[in-house]
Amino acid sequence: MGRNLFDKVWDLHKVRTLESGQDQLFIGLHLIHEVTSPQAFQMLEDRGLTVRFPERTFATVDHIVPTKAQARPFGDSLAEQMMLALEENTKKYNIEFFDLSSGKQGIVHIIGPELGLTQPGMTIACGDSHTSTHGAFGAIGFGIGTSQIRDVLASQCMAISRPKVRRIQVNGTLADGVYAKDIILKIIADLGVKGGLGYAYEYAGPAIHELSMEGRMTICNMSIEGGARVGYVNPDETSYEYIRGRQYAPDGEDFDQAIAFWNSIASDEDARYDDVYTLDANSLSPMVTWGINPGQAISVDDHMPSVSEMQPEQQEVARKAYRHMEFDEGQAIRGTQIDVAFLGSCTNSRISDLREAASIVKGRTVKSGVKAFVVPGSMQIARQAREEGLMQIFEDAGFEWRGAGCSMCLGMNPDKLQGREICASSSNRNFIGRQGAPGGRTLLMSPAMVAAAAITGEVTDVRELKQRASEPAHA
Amino acid sequence: MSNHVFKVEGRAIPIRGNDIDTDQIIPARFMKCVTFDGLGEYAFFDVRFDDQGNGKDHPFNEEKYQGASILLVNSNFGCGSSREHAPQALAKWGIKAVVGESYAEIFAGNCVAMGIPAIELSHEAVEEIIRLVEEDPSLELTLLVREQVVQLGRRTFEGFIPPAYRNSLTQGTWDSTSVLLDAPEDIDKVAARLPYVSGF
């Protein structure tokens, strides 16, 4: 029987089996940011250790960066202190840092792929749970805590047990107006927020391989929301074309040899899996979350579920969700009024996300009373979007255009919900308080759906707006 | 100082609910810091205090649970963000072990990396322990790592700690840096065989 990509990459990077039974795994690419790294550097100092492979670690700043007033020192002295710590640590240990003056700063999971740092067959670690994003290229990305960052800095390795592998086969074709975000929200709704515990997810099948790299990144990004620490897609021509010509990508003859290596680590046709789950893309509709975890998602056409019909262990969280959201069982999700529309985050702030959203927004106006803003994932995406005229489309419609960062995905910078505001968000978590206000309410959806909600002021099936846009103006 | 973690004894504090995420355990705004010191007072902040900073009904605010060192939780505890700030905040508050139905993977890994055992028990066992502790918060619990049991008076509840976690706690290798650095030639050998490190 053949081997899957996960096992091939794991075995290639395995240094040895430790006495505990865990494997010592070499980490090919280590990405760091300002929030989870300062304590790790301090631990190194306390132990008199140094960074063993500084050329394999890259840094950026994203979580605390203000997206509006980016001049230094930052208005928030704590944010400034974190920025200073990262500047000092990267300088001291000779780690490349894509800071605000580099022109390449952005969300860590956006810039890794964008710079060609992320490549198939790598092991990748970062002190952020959305490191699974990089799996879109056929890499194995682990979100890690600060003690493990210390381990990777000191040894370029981590101690870890091998998970099982579940293949998630997505057949069929997505309908117009249905996106990668809808696939992953559906998978999490079906398998549950802890369905992936102990598993790495391999996303496969025609609907996955038809996606752009951006779409694949969206799916792998949210693996962790379904409990799977790792998610990946086997590399193919689409992956190679994305990587070709990027700053850190191999070039010339090296690129051809790289492709041979990349092809070799893809799952064999007859590869073995611990579990297989199959989903039909043809039947998918746009998805929206109604609750307080990403598994509480329904199709935009659906009504909110009845608690008594749920599995017993889901009922308590569902009741908590209804209390927090102030929604009622059986209520339609469509038509839910929103206060804020947030287009951004490591899940959905890439150029194709902005293009899709702009195509909905074009020639329309943000509903009065809705605060709508776009936060591109990186400085490079921001530049490209300006050049393509997307920024103008958003601004003409009444969106605010911001600088790159994590922004309102989490409450660590000035972009926060206020009070009980409801936000249509292209981000990844609808946990209570996640967007910065303890009473804030988050509805997760695709970027095109966020754009549609911004225009109408309520949860709207984006397919209706698409239809209207394609009709003659006088009709 | 011995790094071996064989057992944790102490009073317990229950936090009921499934899928309690790390944003609840430590809201992101309190991660604006360059050390973990002082995080204890912000553990569960938004469920402990209202907008005006008044205490709400929460076990962490209750006098009877002050000084507890074993956290009792339900399923998928610690899901969401990879922030080690979550177990760090709990540890700074005084937690030395977690007893629950199940844990998110990164959270469980972070606990072990800090020398905090997290044992998995059945739903019924967790509910029973929570019931007993709520009745009498002065009860002393004992978590035995190698034996994978929780003892409460004469009662013994059998549980599960993944073997690698159990071993690293009892062998005292949960702080893995020195173990990983133990094989420098092996690390170099792996680096040298990786096409993307050595050159394609």
XYZ file of C-alpha atoms in Angstrom:
675
model
C 0.000 0.000 0.000
C 1.186 3.484 -0.816
C 2.032 6.289 1.563
C 0.341 9.604 2.048
C 2.108 12.969 1.937
C 1.915 13.399 5.668
C 3.827 10.204 6.398
C 6.410 10.904 3.695
C 7.147 14.413 4.953
C 7.175 13.271 8.571
C 9.646 10.449 7.887
C 11.897 12.752 5.865
C 12.105 15.196 8.793
C 12.275 12.707 11.619
C 15.527 13.021 13.529
C 14.905 10.148 15.966
C 12.408 8.670 18.396
C 12.723 10.145 21.861
C 12.589 8.181 25.089
C 9.111 9.549 25.749
C 7.880 7.918 22.554
C 7.503 11.217 20.726
C 9.448 11.889 17.561
C 12.047 14.604 17.244
C 11.022 16.391 14.067
C 13.209 18.829 12.131
C 11.375 22.047 11.271
C 12.239 23.372 7.825
C 10.679 26.798 8.183
C 9.982 28.678 11.389
C 7.862 31.815 11.302
C 7.613 34.144 14.271
C 5.630 37.243 15.212
C 5.515 39.718 18.061
C 2.933 38.066 20.342
C 4.174 34.577 21.080
C 7.951 34.949 20.566
C 9.312 37.432 23.173
C 8.949 34.974 26.070
C 10.659 32.267 23.992
C 13.678 34.494 23.352
C 13.765 35.292 27.066
C 13.823 31.565 27.878
C 16.799 31.146 25.513
C 18.626 33.973 27.287
C 17.843 32.543 30.708
C 19.446 29.252 29.655
C 22.374 30.738 27.783
C 21.198 29.194 24.498
C 21.226 30.658 21.012
C 19.310 30.264 17.746
C 20.703 27.245 15.956
C 19.552 27.909 12.371
C 18.760 31.645 12.214
C 18.470 31.449 8.416
C 15.462 29.132 8.798
C 13.438 31.568 10.924
C 11.628 34.611 9.513
C 9.708 37.275 11.387
C 6.877 39.674 10.735
C 4.567 41.811 12.828
C 0.823 41.423 12.487
C -1.337 40.937 15.603
C -0.733 44.268 17.335
C -0.124 46.478 14.308
C -2.599 49.347 14.074
C -4.137 49.296 10.594
C -4.699 53.052 10.598
C -2.020 55.070 12.412
C 1.132 53.048 11.754
C 3.726 55.735 12.601
C 6.211 54.821 15.327
C 6.091 54.855 18.217
C 2.643 53.209 18.149
C -0.091 54.981 20.107
C -0.404 51.940 22.373
C 2.766 51.731 24.470
C 2.311 47.985 25.085
C 2.145 47.360 21.341
C 5.249 49.505 20.889
C 7.044 47.497 23.568
C 6.247 44.238 21.749
C 7.435 45.699 18.469
C 10.683 46.833 20.084
C 11.234 43.375 21.573
C 10.863 41.738 18.153
C 13.193 44.279 16.571
C 15.816 43.632 19.228
C 15.497 39.845 19.132
C 15.639 39.554 15.349
C 18.642 41.873 15.234
C 20.473 40.110 18.027
C 19.987 36.636 16.546
C 20.317 37.668 12.910
C 16.771 36.709 11.898
C 15.238 38.304 8.830
C 12.347 40.578 9.826
C 9.733 41.857 7.369
C 8.792 44.983 9.272
C 6.636 47.924 8.288
C 9.504 49.562 6.375
C 10.232 46.410 4.326
C 7.234 46.814 2.054
C 6.612 43.101 2.671
C 5.038 43.098 6.128
C 1.747 41.321 6.573
C -0.054 38.530 8.381
C 2.415 35.721 8.946
C 0.324 33.128 7.075
C -0.082 35.471 4.139
C 3.534 36.487 3.686
C 5.089 32.994 4.028
C 3.459 31.784 0.813
C 3.612 35.194 -0.847
C 7.410 35.386 -0.481
C 7.896 31.806 -1.663
C 9.128 30.759 1.782
C 6.354 28.178 2.066
C 7.091 25.222 -0.215
C 5.805 21.678 -0.670
C 7.408 18.971 1.429
C 8.440 21.284 4.256
C 7.693 21.079 7.928
C 6.630 24.510 9.116
C 6.020 25.767 12.642
C 4.763 29.065 13.986
C 3.426 30.222 17.314
C -0.042 30.609 15.886
C -2.778 28.027 15.491
C -3.473 29.009 11.880
C -0.098 27.682 10.748
C -2.125 24.877 9.170
C -2.629 27.404 6.323
C 0.748 26.500 4.816
C -0.475 22.958 4.247
C -2.194 24.289 1.120
C 1.183 23.791 -0.594
C 1.689 20.232 0.555
C 3.710 21.303 3.573
C 2.995 20.175 7.135
C 2.295 23.240 9.263
C 2.062 23.075 13.061
C 0.688 25.755 15.344
C 2.833 25.728 18.480
C 3.023 27.373 21.891
C 5.811 29.524 23.246
C 7.786 26.723 24.932
C 7.890 24.946 21.579
C 9.019 28.163 19.875
C 11.910 28.084 22.331
C 12.615 24.476 21.272
C 12.561 25.342 17.572
C 14.756 28.409 18.024
C 17.264 26.413 20.067
C 17.298 23.170 18.078
C 15.235 23.675 14.875
C 13.263 20.693 16.144
C 10.166 19.877 18.117
C 9.061 16.864 20.152
C 5.742 15.628 18.843
C 3.606 12.506 18.452
C 2.496 11.478 14.991
C -1.228 12.060 14.445
C -3.531 9.924 12.328
C -4.482 11.082 8.831
C -8.054 11.599 7.614
C -8.656 12.162 3.913
C -11.448 14.621 3.237
C -12.603 13.972 -0.272
C -14.590 16.837 -1.811
C -16.272 15.749 -5.043
C -18.163 17.793 -7.595
C -17.936 21.473 -8.459
C -18.755 24.594 -6.493
C -21.668 26.635 -7.810
C -21.186 30.311 -8.600
C -21.254 32.327 -5.370
C -20.030 29.392 -3.279
C -16.391 29.405 -2.202
C -13.595 27.605 -0.362
C -14.802 29.229 2.875
C -18.152 27.513 2.456
C -16.455 24.132 1.979
C -14.496 24.416 5.213
C -17.406 25.821 7.233
C -19.486 22.875 6.014
C -16.761 20.367 6.936
C -16.519 21.811 10.458
C -20.296 21.900 10.841
C -20.473 18.230 9.781
C -17.511 16.842 11.737
C -17.694 19.205 14.715
C -15.155 21.501 16.338
C -13.378 18.574 17.938
C -13.888 16.103 15.106
C -10.277 16.512 14.024
C -8.654 15.872 17.405
C -5.681 13.588 16.840
C -5.879 13.886 13.046
C -4.121 15.648 10.220
C -6.576 16.433 7.415
C -5.726 15.751 3.785
C -8.132 17.727 1.585
C -8.521 16.030 -1.775
C -10.853 15.533 -4.696
C -11.813 17.530 -7.768
C -13.434 20.439 -5.901
C -10.228 21.005 -3.914
C -7.857 20.747 -6.879
C -9.999 23.154 -8.902
C -9.400 25.805 -6.245
C -6.734 28.493 -6.537
C -3.917 28.455 -3.981
C -5.790 31.189 -2.108
C -8.867 28.972 -1.797
C -6.769 26.035 -0.623
C -5.129 28.271 1.982
C -8.562 29.316 3.281
C -9.501 25.673 3.763
C -6.236 24.558 5.374
C -6.264 27.691 7.550
C -9.446 26.635 9.323
C -8.431 22.995 9.907
C -7.698 23.912 13.506
C -11.274 25.193 13.929
C -12.346 21.622 13.290
C -9.848 20.367 15.862
C -7.204 19.223 13.348
C -3.848 20.814 14.038
C -2.631 20.057 10.507
C -4.406 20.298 7.159
C -2.887 19.921 3.721
C -3.505 19.552 0.003
C -1.251 17.540 -2.282
C 0.840 19.844 -4.478
C 0.008 20.073 -8.191
C 0.574 22.380 -11.176
C -1.491 25.108 -9.504
C 0.878 25.051 -6.515
C 3.977 25.135 -8.701
C 2.701 28.023 -10.817
C 1.949 30.002 -7.657
C 5.454 29.425 -6.289
C 7.353 30.074 -9.541
C 9.267 33.353 -9.541
C 8.647 34.271 -5.896
C 11.484 35.790 -3.907
C 12.538 32.715 -1.918
C 11.439 30.097 -4.437
C 14.084 27.998 -6.180
C 14.775 29.268 -9.704
C 16.243 28.070 -12.986
C 17.275 24.423 -12.991
C 16.671 24.267 -9.260
C 12.998 24.867 -9.882
C 12.729 21.807 -12.146
C 14.514 19.687 -9.577
C 12.267 21.098 -6.888
C 9.209 20.009 -8.880
C 10.587 16.470 -9.049
C 10.977 16.517 -5.256
C 7.557 18.052 -4.726
C 5.899 15.446 -6.939
C 7.669 12.710 -5.022
C 6.210 13.705 -1.671
C 2.569 13.805 -2.868
C 0.305 11.035 -1.616
C 0.472 7.854 -3.674
C -2.657 6.808 -5.584
C -3.110 3.860 -3.252
C -2.083 5.694 -0.087
C -3.377 4.497 3.258
C -5.569 6.693 5.480
C -6.867 6.181 8.998
C -10.229 7.591 7.975
C -11.990 8.998 4.925
C -14.804 11.534 4.839
C -16.589 12.521 1.640
C -18.435 15.720 0.840
C -20.331 16.740 -2.279
C -19.503 20.289 -3.418
C -22.416 20.411 -5.860
C -24.906 20.628 -3.021
C -23.144 23.424 -1.097
C -24.660 26.856 -0.514
C -23.055 29.901 1.093
C -22.514 29.172 4.811
C -22.943 31.515 7.787
C -22.287 30.895 11.483
C -25.116 31.661 13.895
C -23.342 30.769 17.159
C -20.147 31.026 19.161
C -17.941 28.437 17.516
C -17.139 27.815 13.850
C -19.031 24.525 13.865
C -22.308 26.339 14.511
C -22.789 27.153 10.838
C -25.736 26.723 8.507
C -26.538 27.394 4.881
C -27.764 30.950 4.274
C -31.135 29.462 3.267
C -31.515 27.615 6.552
C -33.112 28.349 9.876
C -31.223 28.170 13.150
C -31.307 24.685 14.647
C -33.449 23.427 17.465
C -31.450 22.651 20.609
C -33.565 19.653 21.574
C -32.764 17.968 18.246
C -28.991 18.199 18.776
C -26.600 15.627 20.184
C -26.740 15.902 23.991
C -23.145 17.112 24.265
C -23.794 19.982 21.832
C -26.853 21.299 23.623
C -25.137 23.217 26.403
C -22.919 25.175 23.972
C -25.910 25.791 21.702
C -27.928 27.256 24.591
C -24.962 29.426 25.518
C -24.752 30.527 21.873
C -28.438 31.505 21.709
C -28.069 33.492 24.943
C -25.012 35.360 23.697
C -26.246 35.982 20.172
C -29.816 36.781 21.249
C -31.153 34.729 18.365
C -34.078 32.314 18.522
C -34.275 28.696 17.497
C -35.895 28.401 14.101
C -35.007 31.980 13.141
C -33.759 32.498 9.573
C -30.109 33.544 9.385
C -30.806 35.531 6.230
C -31.956 39.040 7.049
C -29.965 39.273 10.296
C -29.017 42.959 10.652
C -25.315 43.725 10.905
C -23.380 46.709 12.302
C -19.904 45.982 10.998
C -18.487 44.296 7.881
C -14.902 43.091 8.229
C -12.962 41.887 5.201
C -9.612 40.591 6.325
C -7.655 37.989 8.385
C -5.280 35.135 7.520
C -8.300 33.189 6.311
C -9.584 35.603 3.684
C -7.581 38.749 2.883
C -5.732 37.611 -0.227
C -5.985 39.210 -3.631
C -8.594 36.788 -4.989
C -10.734 37.364 -1.875
C -10.587 41.109 -2.467
C -11.365 40.657 -6.170
C -14.450 38.556 -5.417
C -15.667 41.011 -2.798
C -14.978 44.000 -5.060
C -17.003 42.398 -7.858
C -20.024 42.417 -5.519
C -19.389 45.914 -4.220
C -18.704 47.566 -7.566
C -21.193 50.318 -8.374
C -23.034 49.834 -5.075
C -22.959 51.625 -1.729
C -22.457 50.377 1.803
C -25.738 50.460 3.712
C -26.069 53.550 5.852
C -25.126 52.829 9.461
C -22.840 49.898 8.595
C -19.149 50.306 9.351
C -17.341 48.454 6.556
C -13.621 48.080 6.163
C -11.049 46.139 4.183
C -7.754 45.017 5.679
C -5.477 43.481 3.049
C -3.360 40.622 4.372
C -0.039 42.115 3.380
C 1.572 45.260 2.031
C 2.114 43.469 -1.273
C -1.575 42.572 -1.545
C -2.479 46.176 -0.690
C -0.251 47.462 -3.500
C -1.630 44.974 -5.995
C -5.213 45.805 -5.029
C -4.524 49.505 -5.523
C -2.991 48.847 -8.934
C -5.948 46.729 -9.994
C -8.358 49.468 -8.930
C -9.922 47.366 -6.171
C -9.131 49.898 -3.445
C -10.969 52.541 -5.458
C -14.018 50.300 -5.856
C -14.163 49.694 -2.105
C -13.630 53.334 -1.207
C -16.205 54.531 -3.734
C -18.722 52.181 -2.115
C -17.986 53.522 1.364
C -15.545 50.935 2.717
C -12.541 52.100 4.681
C -9.218 50.891 3.282
C -6.600 49.980 5.894
C -2.987 48.862 6.284
C -2.062 45.169 6.578
C -2.489 43.273 9.851
C -4.669 40.870 11.837
C -7.015 43.765 12.624
C -10.475 42.807 13.840
C -9.935 39.069 13.689
C -8.847 39.344 17.314
C -8.868 42.148 19.856
C -5.165 42.978 20.057
C -5.074 46.265 18.168
C -7.333 49.306 17.876
C -9.801 47.521 15.536
C -12.468 46.144 17.868
C -16.196 45.672 17.990
C -18.068 47.907 20.428
C -20.733 46.748 22.868
C -23.172 44.299 21.300
C -22.309 44.995 17.672
C -22.876 42.233 15.122
C -20.104 41.754 12.596
C -20.221 40.006 9.234
C -16.662 38.750 9.161
C -14.416 36.904 6.727
C -12.233 35.755 9.648
C -12.018 32.354 11.317
C -13.381 32.526 14.881
C -16.732 33.577 16.278
C -15.803 32.877 19.901
C -17.378 35.153 22.492
C -15.231 38.264 22.798
C -12.944 37.256 19.940
C -13.330 40.519 18.043
C -12.386 42.649 21.027
C -15.702 43.349 22.788
C -16.916 40.847 25.412
C -20.474 41.360 24.130
C -19.569 41.481 20.429
C -21.186 39.057 18.019
C -19.506 37.510 14.977
C -21.041 35.909 11.897
C -18.409 34.065 9.870
C -18.865 33.878 6.106
C -17.008 34.156 2.808
C -15.577 37.527 1.673
C -18.236 37.807 -1.061
C -20.947 37.235 1.559
C -19.373 39.919 3.779
C -19.447 42.299 0.814
C -23.115 41.488 0.192
C -23.970 42.045 3.876
C -22.141 45.396 3.828
C -24.258 46.545 0.884
C -27.644 45.406 2.199
C -26.958 45.847 5.921
C -28.087 42.306 6.639
C -27.097 38.700 5.987
C -27.827 38.230 2.301
C -27.402 35.395 -0.158
C -24.596 36.749 -2.322
C -25.967 34.806 -5.286
C -28.885 37.233 -5.445
C -26.576 40.231 -5.782
C -24.498 38.400 -8.358
C -27.615 37.754 -10.384
C -28.722 41.368 -10.213
C -25.261 42.612 -11.207
C -25.382 40.504 -14.348
C -28.779 41.834 -15.422
C -28.911 44.926 -17.658
C -28.956 48.164 -15.646
C -32.416 49.254 -16.934
C -34.073 45.946 -16.137
C 15.098 20.794 41.373
C 13.493 17.628 40.110
C 11.572 17.875 36.868
C 9.725 14.619 37.396
C 5.972 15.023 37.653
C 4.455 11.956 39.298
C 1.528 13.388 41.165
C -0.429 16.522 41.880
C -2.419 16.909 45.073
C -4.765 19.671 46.019
C -8.252 21.085 46.074
C -10.141 21.425 42.806
C -12.077 24.117 40.965
C -14.736 23.251 38.354
C -15.217 25.182 35.112
C -18.262 23.699 33.465
C -18.880 23.681 29.719
C -17.685 22.106 26.476
C -15.504 23.849 23.882
C -14.099 26.493 26.225
C -11.675 28.338 23.954
C -8.408 30.042 24.766
C -9.963 33.457 24.016
C -12.200 32.832 27.027
C -9.324 31.572 29.147
C -7.255 34.658 28.373
C -8.763 37.392 26.159
C -6.321 38.561 23.479
C -6.011 42.094 24.814
C -4.140 40.764 27.842
C -1.510 39.199 25.594
C -0.013 42.617 24.980
C 2.997 41.776 27.094
C 6.516 40.459 26.670
C 6.466 38.164 29.721
C 3.937 35.738 31.174
C 4.180 37.334 34.614
C 0.960 38.751 35.964
C -1.330 36.827 33.572
C -3.001 35.009 36.480
C -5.264 37.905 37.380
C -6.644 37.981 33.815
C -7.587 34.291 33.619
C -11.237 34.043 32.424
C -11.397 37.838 32.757
C -14.434 38.493 30.566
C -16.539 35.827 32.238
C -15.396 36.922 35.703
C -16.014 40.649 35.405
C -18.587 42.890 33.742
C -17.840 46.064 31.748
C -17.476 48.055 34.956
C -15.071 45.545 36.473
C -17.630 44.162 38.947
C -17.189 40.501 39.776
C -19.661 38.080 38.182
C -20.701 34.593 39.253
C -17.632 32.558 38.396
C -15.733 29.853 40.271
C -12.473 31.809 39.939
C -14.120 34.612 41.961
C -15.513 32.378 44.680
C -13.799 32.390 48.038
C -14.314 28.646 48.514
C -12.197 27.816 45.462
C -9.274 30.113 46.221
C -6.094 28.104 46.618
C -7.356 25.262 44.414
C -4.721 23.714 42.161
C -6.615 21.183 40.028
C -8.891 22.452 37.273
C -11.978 20.352 36.419
C -13.299 20.803 32.874
C -15.545 19.130 30.304
C -14.726 18.378 26.652
C -12.489 20.065 24.048
C -11.111 22.431 26.650
C -8.590 24.982 25.341
C -9.698 24.964 21.705
C -8.824 27.817 19.365
C -5.664 29.849 19.492
C -2.264 28.240 20.193
C -1.501 30.864 22.843
C 0.531 29.362 25.670
C -0.702 32.429 27.518
C -3.810 30.328 28.310
C -2.141 27.583 30.380
C 0.352 30.172 31.643
C -2.510 32.310 32.994
C -4.059 29.258 34.648
C -0.689 28.254 36.125
C -0.042 31.765 37.434
C -3.474 31.649 39.087
C -2.363 28.440 40.821
C -3.412 25.544 38.593
C -0.987 22.620 38.566
C -3.070 19.930 36.832
C -6.183 19.622 34.664
C -8.827 16.887 34.899
C -11.329 16.827 32.045
C -13.088 14.918 29.288
C -10.848 16.038 26.410
C -8.497 18.816 25.343
C -7.640 20.638 22.159
C -4.359 19.301 20.849
C -2.215 22.428 21.032
C -3.496 23.257 24.510
C -2.633 19.744 25.737
C 0.844 20.065 24.215
C 1.354 23.451 25.857
C 0.337 22.041 29.250
C 2.854 19.224 29.005
C 5.576 21.617 27.833
C 4.978 23.442 31.124
C 4.942 20.285 33.230
C 1.179 20.404 33.805
C -0.520 17.001 33.541
C -3.899 16.952 31.798
C -5.785 13.692 32.298
C -8.810 12.557 30.275
C -11.733 10.967 32.114
C -15.150 9.841 30.957
C -17.994 12.346 30.950
C -19.631 10.491 33.831
C -16.462 10.494 35.929
C -15.870 14.213 35.372
C -19.478 15.019 36.239
C -19.247 12.920 39.382
C -16.028 14.606 40.521
C -17.474 18.053 39.792
C -20.604 17.165 41.779
C -18.562 16.011 44.765
C -16.294 19.064 44.666
C -19.206 21.474 44.348
C -20.740 19.824 47.398
C -17.527 20.053 49.360
C -14.830 22.319 47.903
C -12.449 21.377 50.718
C -12.020 17.864 49.263
C -8.453 16.944 48.374
C -7.833 15.300 44.999
C -4.779 13.343 43.942
C -3.778 12.912 40.302
C -1.300 10.095 39.733
C 0.393 10.465 36.372
C 1.916 7.022 35.827
C -1.197 5.253 37.136
C -3.497 7.595 35.161
C -5.965 7.888 37.988
C -7.653 10.572 40.016
C -8.244 9.747 43.664
C -10.871 11.449 45.757
C -11.238 10.076 49.262
C -11.786 6.354 48.817
C -12.923 6.747 45.232
C -10.550 6.134 42.327
C -11.382 7.309 38.818
C -9.432 5.763 35.966
C -8.385 8.000 33.106
C -5.974 8.387 30.240
C -2.867 10.432 29.597
C -1.325 9.869 26.138
C 1.776 7.676 26.632
C 4.262 10.232 25.276
C 2.916 12.921 27.604
C 2.862 10.523 30.523
C 6.446 9.495 29.847
C 7.786 13.008 29.428
C 6.158 14.038 32.718
C 7.387 11.055 34.720
C 10.811 10.995 33.043
C 11.186 14.710 33.673
C 11.735 15.470 29.980
C 8.627 17.611 29.454
C 10.911 20.604 29.110
C 12.202 19.237 25.840
C 14.878 21.734 24.799
C 17.829 19.926 26.331
C 16.580 16.562 25.026
C 16.269 17.952 21.511
C 19.736 19.481 21.690
C 21.143 16.124 22.719
C 21.590 14.868 19.171
C 23.365 17.637 17.245
C 24.831 15.333 14.576
C 21.466 13.749 13.919
C 19.923 17.188 13.439
C 22.619 18.148 10.958
C 22.181 14.865 9.117
C 18.469 15.511 8.606
C 19.106 19.100 7.518
C 21.639 17.852 4.980
C 19.207 15.379 3.396
C 16.456 17.957 2.865
C 16.615 19.238 -0.723
C 15.267 22.637 0.248
C 17.983 23.096 2.875
C 20.967 21.654 1.047
C 19.989 23.058 -2.366
C 17.943 21.301 -5.026
